[in-house]
Amino acid sequence: MTTKSNKLQYGWTLIAHPTYQIFTNKNSYVIIDEDNDVMLRFTLQENEIEIQGANWNLNYKINLGFKTLKIMNTPED
């Protein structure tokens, strides 16, 4: 799977497929998939991440030590 690293606030990094779009408003983020559906909504602070909503089939990993959020899903062909 090809991924792209995206720098976020507070030293966090989002790792996801490069076709996924990221929109932000201060410390709030929305990730949009290839069908223009919202995959994930979340907010960041220095030492925490709050998931506010996620697509029913979203697979992701959060690594607090490295401050990374990795979306495991790939676009459907």
XYZ file of N, CA and C in Angstrom:
231
model
N 0.848 -1.185 0.000
C 0.000 0.000 0.000
C 0.886 1.238 0.000
N 0.645 2.130 -0.904
C 1.345 3.405 -0.948
C 0.717 4.340 0.074
N 1.557 5.010 0.855
C 1.046 5.951 1.846
C 1.781 7.277 1.720
N 1.199 8.275 2.344
C 1.786 9.608 2.373
C 1.724 10.102 3.817
N 2.801 10.712 4.283
C 2.835 11.310 5.621
C 2.426 12.769 5.527
N 1.542 13.169 6.420
C 1.047 14.540 6.457
C 1.273 15.104 7.849
N 1.992 16.198 7.942
C 2.264 16.829 9.233
C 1.022 17.556 9.725
N 0.689 17.330 10.997
C -0.447 17.975 11.627
C 0.068 18.836 12.785
N -0.824 19.494 13.481
C -0.434 20.336 14.614
C 0.151 19.504 15.753
N 0.870 20.174 16.642
C 1.414 19.595 17.872
C 2.375 18.435 17.608
N 2.962 18.365 16.413
C 3.916 17.314 16.090
C 3.309 15.982 15.677
N 2.000 15.948 15.477
C 1.328 14.730 15.046
C 1.532 14.524 13.549
N 1.447 13.267 13.110
C 1.553 12.906 11.700
C 0.407 11.981 11.333
N -0.207 12.256 10.188
C -1.228 11.378 9.628
C -0.589 10.608 8.483
N -0.731 9.291 8.510
C -0.235 8.434 7.431
C -1.446 7.803 6.779
N -1.595 8.045 5.465
C -2.780 7.546 4.762
C -2.488 7.452 3.269
N -3.385 6.825 2.557
C -3.263 6.738 1.098
C -3.248 8.160 0.524
N -2.425 8.420 -0.478
C -2.297 9.789 -1.002
C -3.552 10.366 -1.652
N -4.539 9.537 -1.996
C -5.759 10.075 -2.603
C -6.729 10.630 -1.568
N -6.540 10.316 -0.290
C -7.420 10.836 0.744
C -7.120 12.310 0.979
N -8.155 13.100 1.139
C -8.014 14.543 1.325
C -8.148 14.902 2.802
N -7.374 15.905 3.220
C -7.396 16.360 4.612
C -7.862 17.806 4.637
N -8.836 18.076 5.493
C -9.313 19.439 5.697
C -9.180 19.763 7.177
N -8.775 20.992 7.476
C -8.540 21.355 8.864
C -9.120 22.721 9.191
N -9.473 22.888 10.453
C -9.898 24.158 11.007
C -9.319 24.208 12.415
N -8.208 24.904 12.555
C -7.454 24.961 13.814
C -6.971 23.565 14.177
N -7.464 22.989 15.262
C -6.994 21.660 15.665
C -8.010 20.555 15.342
N -8.985 20.851 14.490
C -9.976 19.866 14.057
C -9.686 19.441 12.625
N -9.870 18.160 12.354
C -9.542 17.611 11.041
C -10.677 16.739 10.528
N -10.794 16.686 9.196
C -11.726 15.797 8.511
C -10.946 15.137 7.381
N -11.091 13.818 7.258
C -10.465 13.064 6.177
C -11.575 12.598 5.246
N -11.397 12.876 3.946
C -12.385 12.538 2.917
C -11.798 11.451 2.018
N -12.602 10.441 1.679
C -12.101 9.352 0.830
C -12.301 9.659 -0.650
N -12.006 8.669 -1.486
C -12.065 8.846 -2.940
C -13.488 9.054 -3.460
N -14.490 8.695 -2.661
C -15.895 8.900 -3.041
C -16.476 10.176 -2.431
N -15.622 11.001 -1.872
C -16.002 12.244 -1.196
C -16.863 12.016 0.045
N -16.674 10.868 0.666
C -17.346 10.558 1.933
C -16.398 10.864 3.088
N -16.958 11.319 4.204
C -16.140 11.583 5.385
C -15.733 10.243 5.996
N -14.436 10.030 6.095
C -13.918 8.803 6.710
C -13.718 8.978 8.205
N -13.219 10.175 8.590
C -12.814 10.372 9.970
C -12.879 11.846 10.332
N -13.379 12.124 11.549
C -13.348 13.470 12.119
C -12.648 13.356 13.463
N -11.673 14.254 13.706
C -10.946 14.192 14.966
C -10.349 15.541 15.320
N -10.006 15.690 16.597
C -9.306 16.882 17.072
C -8.023 16.439 17.755
N -7.051 17.347 17.742
C -5.749 17.076 18.350
C -5.456 18.062 19.465
N -4.761 17.569 20.451
C -4.129 18.388 21.481
C -2.685 17.903 21.558
N -1.903 18.507 22.414
C -0.497 18.123 22.539
C -0.326 16.625 22.808
N -1.075 16.096 23.762
C -0.881 14.704 24.179
C -2.092 13.810 24.000
N -3.052 14.241 23.180
C -4.212 13.381 22.973
C -4.845 13.627 21.615
N -5.599 12.631 21.197
C -6.377 12.718 19.967
C -7.794 12.271 20.320
N -8.776 13.023 19.859
C -10.171 12.687 20.132
C -10.860 12.366 18.808
N -11.315 11.132 18.675
C -12.054 10.718 17.484
C -13.509 11.117 17.691
N -14.013 11.959 16.799
C -15.377 12.465 16.929
C -16.360 11.728 16.032
N -15.858 11.029 15.055
C -16.715 10.252 14.174
C -15.856 9.520 13.171
N -16.289 8.315 12.802
C -15.525 7.512 11.846
C -16.477 6.692 10.987
N -16.066 6.438 9.762
C -16.801 5.577 8.856
C -16.886 4.189 9.484
N -17.945 3.482 9.263
C -18.173 2.186 9.916
C -17.085 1.165 9.627
N -16.433 1.227 8.477
C -15.415 0.233 8.133
C -13.990 0.794 8.185
N -13.798 1.889 8.879
C -12.479 2.503 8.957
C -11.573 1.703 9.890
N -10.389 1.392 9.399
C -9.358 0.742 10.200
C -8.216 1.730 10.387
N -7.846 1.982 11.631
C -6.766 2.926 11.892
C -5.998 2.519 13.138
N -4.773 3.034 13.238
C -3.916 2.807 14.401
C -3.448 4.154 14.917
N -3.408 4.280 16.235
C -2.882 5.488 16.864
C -1.668 5.075 17.685
N -0.535 5.727 17.436
C 0.678 5.486 18.211
C 0.966 6.760 18.999
N 0.662 6.739 20.290
C 0.853 7.930 21.121
C 2.331 8.277 21.292
N 3.199 7.277 21.339
C 4.627 7.520 21.512
C 5.239 8.293 20.359
N 4.839 7.953 19.139
C 5.357 8.631 17.952
C 4.410 9.697 17.415
N 3.253 9.867 18.085
C 2.247 10.843 17.671
C 1.833 10.634 16.208
N 1.469 9.407 15.894
C 1.024 9.107 14.536
C -0.378 8.519 14.543
N -1.116 8.854 13.510
C -2.421 8.279 13.221
C -2.305 7.686 11.829
N -2.485 6.373 11.726
C -2.335 5.696 10.435
C -3.680 5.126 10.020
N -4.139 5.518 8.834
C -5.371 4.970 8.253
C -4.962 3.772 7.407
N -5.489 2.607 7.768
C -5.090 1.364 7.126
C -5.875 1.078 5.844
N -7.008 1.715 5.651
C -7.837 1.480 4.480
C -7.142 1.937 3.201
N -7.464 1.291 2.091
C -7.013 1.726 0.775
C -8.239 1.930 -0.104
N -8.146 2.794 -1.100
C -9.311 3.026 -1.976
C -9.717 1.746 -2.706
N -11.010 1.621 -2.925
C -11.527 0.477 -3.668
C -11.357 0.715 -5.148
N -11.069 -0.371 -5.878
C -10.913 -0.252 -7.325
C -12.234 -0.329 -8.028
